[in-house]
Coordinates of C-alpha atoms in Angstrom, one line a residue:
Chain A
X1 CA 163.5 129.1 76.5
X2 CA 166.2 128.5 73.7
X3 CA 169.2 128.6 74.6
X4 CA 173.1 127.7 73.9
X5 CA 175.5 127.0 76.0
X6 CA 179.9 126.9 75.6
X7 CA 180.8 124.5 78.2
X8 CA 184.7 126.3 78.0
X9 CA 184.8 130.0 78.9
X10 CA 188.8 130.2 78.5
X11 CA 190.9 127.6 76.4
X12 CA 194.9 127.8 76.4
X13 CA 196.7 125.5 73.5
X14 CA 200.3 125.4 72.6
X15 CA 200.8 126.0 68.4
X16 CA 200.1 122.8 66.5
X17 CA 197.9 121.7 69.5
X18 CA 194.2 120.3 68.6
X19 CA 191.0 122.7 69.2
X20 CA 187.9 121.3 70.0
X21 CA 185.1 124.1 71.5
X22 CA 181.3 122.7 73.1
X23 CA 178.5 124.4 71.8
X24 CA 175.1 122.5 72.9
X25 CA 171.7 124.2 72.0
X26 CA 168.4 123.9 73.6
X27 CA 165.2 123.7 70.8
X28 CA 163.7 120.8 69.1
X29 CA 162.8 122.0 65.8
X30 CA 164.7 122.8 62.9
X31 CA 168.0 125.1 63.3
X32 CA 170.7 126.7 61.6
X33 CA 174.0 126.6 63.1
X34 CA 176.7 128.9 62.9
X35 CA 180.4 129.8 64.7
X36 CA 181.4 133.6 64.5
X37 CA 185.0 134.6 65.9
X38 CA 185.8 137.6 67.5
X39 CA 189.5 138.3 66.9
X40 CA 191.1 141.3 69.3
X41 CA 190.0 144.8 68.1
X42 CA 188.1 143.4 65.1
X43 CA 184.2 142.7 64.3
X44 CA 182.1 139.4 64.8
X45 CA 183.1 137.3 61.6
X46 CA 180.8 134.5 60.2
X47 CA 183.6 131.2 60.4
X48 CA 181.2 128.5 59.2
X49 CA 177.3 127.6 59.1
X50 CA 175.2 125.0 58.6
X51 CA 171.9 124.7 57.0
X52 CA 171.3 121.2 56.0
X53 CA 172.8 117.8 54.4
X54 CA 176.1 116.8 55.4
X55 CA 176.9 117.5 58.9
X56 CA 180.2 117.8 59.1
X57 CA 180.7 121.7 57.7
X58 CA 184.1 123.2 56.8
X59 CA 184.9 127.0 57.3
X60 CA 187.8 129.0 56.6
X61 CA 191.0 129.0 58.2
X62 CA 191.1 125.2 58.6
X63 CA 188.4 125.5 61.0
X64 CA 185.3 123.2 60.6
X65 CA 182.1 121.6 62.6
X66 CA 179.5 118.6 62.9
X67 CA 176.3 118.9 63.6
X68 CA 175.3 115.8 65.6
X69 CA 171.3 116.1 66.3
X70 CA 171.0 113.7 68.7
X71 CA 173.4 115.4 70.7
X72 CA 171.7 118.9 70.0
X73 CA 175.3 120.1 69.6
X74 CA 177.6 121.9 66.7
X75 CA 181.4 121.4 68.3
X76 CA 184.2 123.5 66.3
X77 CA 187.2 121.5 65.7
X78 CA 190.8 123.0 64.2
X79 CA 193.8 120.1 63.7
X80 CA 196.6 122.3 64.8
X81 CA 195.8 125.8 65.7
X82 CA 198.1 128.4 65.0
X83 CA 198.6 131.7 67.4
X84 CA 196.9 133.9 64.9
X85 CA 193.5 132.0 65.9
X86 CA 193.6 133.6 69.1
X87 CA 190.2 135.3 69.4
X88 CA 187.0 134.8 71.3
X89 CA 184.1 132.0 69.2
X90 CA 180.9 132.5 69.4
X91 CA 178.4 129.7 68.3
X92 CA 175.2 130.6 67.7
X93 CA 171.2 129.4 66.8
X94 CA 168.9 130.3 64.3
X95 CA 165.9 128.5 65.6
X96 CA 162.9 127.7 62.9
X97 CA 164.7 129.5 60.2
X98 CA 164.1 132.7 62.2
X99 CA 166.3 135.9 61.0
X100 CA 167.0 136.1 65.2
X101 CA 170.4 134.4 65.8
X102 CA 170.5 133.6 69.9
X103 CA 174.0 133.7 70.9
X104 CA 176.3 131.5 73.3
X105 CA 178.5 133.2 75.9
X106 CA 181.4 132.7 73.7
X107 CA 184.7 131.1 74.4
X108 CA 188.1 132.9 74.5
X109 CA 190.9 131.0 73.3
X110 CA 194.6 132.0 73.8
X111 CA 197.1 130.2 71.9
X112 CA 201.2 130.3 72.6
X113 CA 203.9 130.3 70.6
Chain B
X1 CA 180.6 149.5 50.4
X2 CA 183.2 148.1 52.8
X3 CA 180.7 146.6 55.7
X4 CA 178.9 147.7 58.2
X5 CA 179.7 151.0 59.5
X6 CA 178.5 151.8 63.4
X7 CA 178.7 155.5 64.7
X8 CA 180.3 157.1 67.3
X9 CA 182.5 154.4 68.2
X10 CA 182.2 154.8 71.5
X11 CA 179.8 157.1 73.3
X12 CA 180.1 158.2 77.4
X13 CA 176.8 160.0 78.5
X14 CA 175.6 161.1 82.3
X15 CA 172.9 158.6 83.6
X16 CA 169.3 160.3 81.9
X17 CA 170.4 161.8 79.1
X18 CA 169.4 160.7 75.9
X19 CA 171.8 159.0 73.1
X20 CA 171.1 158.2 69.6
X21 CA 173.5 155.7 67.7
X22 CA 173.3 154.8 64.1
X23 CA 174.1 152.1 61.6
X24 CA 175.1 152.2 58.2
X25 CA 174.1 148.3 56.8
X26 CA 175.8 146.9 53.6
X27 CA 174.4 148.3 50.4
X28 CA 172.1 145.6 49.2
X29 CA 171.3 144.0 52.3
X30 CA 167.8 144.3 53.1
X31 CA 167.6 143.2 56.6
X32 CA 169.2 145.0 59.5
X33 CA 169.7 143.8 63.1
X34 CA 170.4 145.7 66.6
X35 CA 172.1 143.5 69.1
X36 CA 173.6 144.3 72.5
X37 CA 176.4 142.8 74.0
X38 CA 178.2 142.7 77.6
X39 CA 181.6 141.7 79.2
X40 CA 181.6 137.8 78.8
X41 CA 178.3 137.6 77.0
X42 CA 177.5 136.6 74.1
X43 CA 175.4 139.5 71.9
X44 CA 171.9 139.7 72.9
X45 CA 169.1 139.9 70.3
X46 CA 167.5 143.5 70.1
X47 CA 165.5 144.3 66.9
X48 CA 165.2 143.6 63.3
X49 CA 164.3 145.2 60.2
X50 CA 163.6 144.0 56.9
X51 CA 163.6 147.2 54.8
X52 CA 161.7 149.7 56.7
X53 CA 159.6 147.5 59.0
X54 CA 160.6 146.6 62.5
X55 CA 159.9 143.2 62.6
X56 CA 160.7 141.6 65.4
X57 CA 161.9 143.3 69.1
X58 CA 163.5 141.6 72.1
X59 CA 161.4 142.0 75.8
X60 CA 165.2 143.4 76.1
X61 CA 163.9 146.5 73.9
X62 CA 161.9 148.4 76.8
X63 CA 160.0 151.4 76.5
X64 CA 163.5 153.6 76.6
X65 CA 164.3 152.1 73.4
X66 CA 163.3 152.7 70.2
X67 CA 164.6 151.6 66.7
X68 CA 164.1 153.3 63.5
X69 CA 164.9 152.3 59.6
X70 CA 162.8 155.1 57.8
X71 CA 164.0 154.7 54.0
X72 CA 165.4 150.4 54.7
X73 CA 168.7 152.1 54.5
X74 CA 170.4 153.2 57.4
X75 CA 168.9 152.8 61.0
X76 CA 169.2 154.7 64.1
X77 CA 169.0 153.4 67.7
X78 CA 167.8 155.9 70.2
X79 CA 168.1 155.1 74.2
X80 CA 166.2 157.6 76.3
X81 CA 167.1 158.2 80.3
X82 CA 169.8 156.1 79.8
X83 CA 170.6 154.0 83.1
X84 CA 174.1 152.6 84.1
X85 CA 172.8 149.2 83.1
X86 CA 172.5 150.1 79.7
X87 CA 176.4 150.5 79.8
X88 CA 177.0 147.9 76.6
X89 CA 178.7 147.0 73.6
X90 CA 175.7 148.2 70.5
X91 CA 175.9 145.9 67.3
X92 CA 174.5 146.6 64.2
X93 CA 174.4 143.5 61.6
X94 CA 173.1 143.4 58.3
X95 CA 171.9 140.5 55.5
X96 CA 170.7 140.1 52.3
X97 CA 169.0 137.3 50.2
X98 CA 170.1 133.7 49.4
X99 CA 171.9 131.9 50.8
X100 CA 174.1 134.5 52.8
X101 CA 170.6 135.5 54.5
X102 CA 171.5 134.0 57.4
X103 CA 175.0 134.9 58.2
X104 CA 175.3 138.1 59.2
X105 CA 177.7 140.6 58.2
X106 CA 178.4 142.8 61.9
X107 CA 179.9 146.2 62.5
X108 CA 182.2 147.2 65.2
X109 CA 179.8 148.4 67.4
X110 CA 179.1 151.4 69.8
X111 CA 180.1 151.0 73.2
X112 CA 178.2 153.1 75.3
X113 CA 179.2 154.1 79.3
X114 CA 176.7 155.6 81.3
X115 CA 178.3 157.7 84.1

């Protein structure tokens, strides 16, 4: 079955530390890739996506991704994370340009001041 | 059209009684999606409609469940006998064409406690 999986559940950084979160996939065809982020009280928002071509993807807030296929995995990188970019991050598959998006389990990260 | 507007907000209900939920898309979007999410999950695929045809529905979507879009605007979400498993965050998500297709636009959801 296809799957994703968020190897970290809970994260803690300090401000100004460096963010990477795991997102692996399970399917062999073609995906697309996104990261939504769930900030406290809010909505699931769309942070980046990728479709095709260059594999390293930028989103908003500074955030950004690479697609590495060989790995089957779409890791979400930030340089220095701020405490406002404490929320929960989804990633999630679009397997065979299906409209269904499958979901990881998400990871909450809590940054300090 | 500010989003994707979910209604009620939150919804408590006695185990077996019906509920009904509905979901206000984004204007132009064509495609609407029903997902359901739990505490540390991530959301669960559910349904989708592009205008008024369901196409696509999750095993997850048994029996008790049925999902309407009659005029491809707004859908509505109707549990029957609702059991305490059912207890769950409902999102509604909608998308249009081009190349935003695929990245959804979600509302805040339902939660729904069965009692």
């Amino acid at each position: 079955a296809q799957s994703v999986s968020q190897h970290n559940h809970h994260v803690i950084l300090s401000e100004a530390a460096s963010l990477e979160l795991g997102c692996n996939y399970s399917y062999g065809g073609t995906v697309n890739l996104f990261w939504y982020v769930q900030y406290p009280g809010q909505h699931l928002q769309l942070l980046l996506k990728y479709f095709s071509g260059d594999p390293l993807v930028k989103g908003i807030k500074g955030f950004e991704a690479e697609f590495i296929k060989s790995k089957f995995s779409f890791n979400l990188r930030k340089p220095s994370v701020q405490w406002s970019d404490t929320a929960e991050y989804f990633c999630a598959v679009n397997p065979d340009s299906s409209y269904k998006l499958i979901f990881g389990s998400g990871t909450r990260l809590l940054v300090r001041p | 059209d500010t989003g994707v507007s979910q209604d009620p907000r939150h919804k408590i209900t006695k185990r077996g009684q019906n509920v009904t939920f509905r979901c206000d898309p984004i204007s132009e979007h064509n495609r609407l999606y029903w997902y359901r999410q739990t505490l540390g999950q991530g959301p669960e695929f559910l349904t989708y409609f592009q205008n008024e045809a369901q196409l696509e529905k999750s095993r997850l979507l048994s029996d008790r469940f049925s999902a309407e879009r009659p005029k491809g605007s707004f859908s509505t979400l109707e549990i029957q006998r609702t059991e305490q498993g059912d207890s769950a965050m409902y999102l509604c998500a909608s998308s249009g064409l081009g190349d935003s297709d695929y990245g959804y636009t979600f509302g805040s959801g339902t939660r729904l406690t069965v009692v």
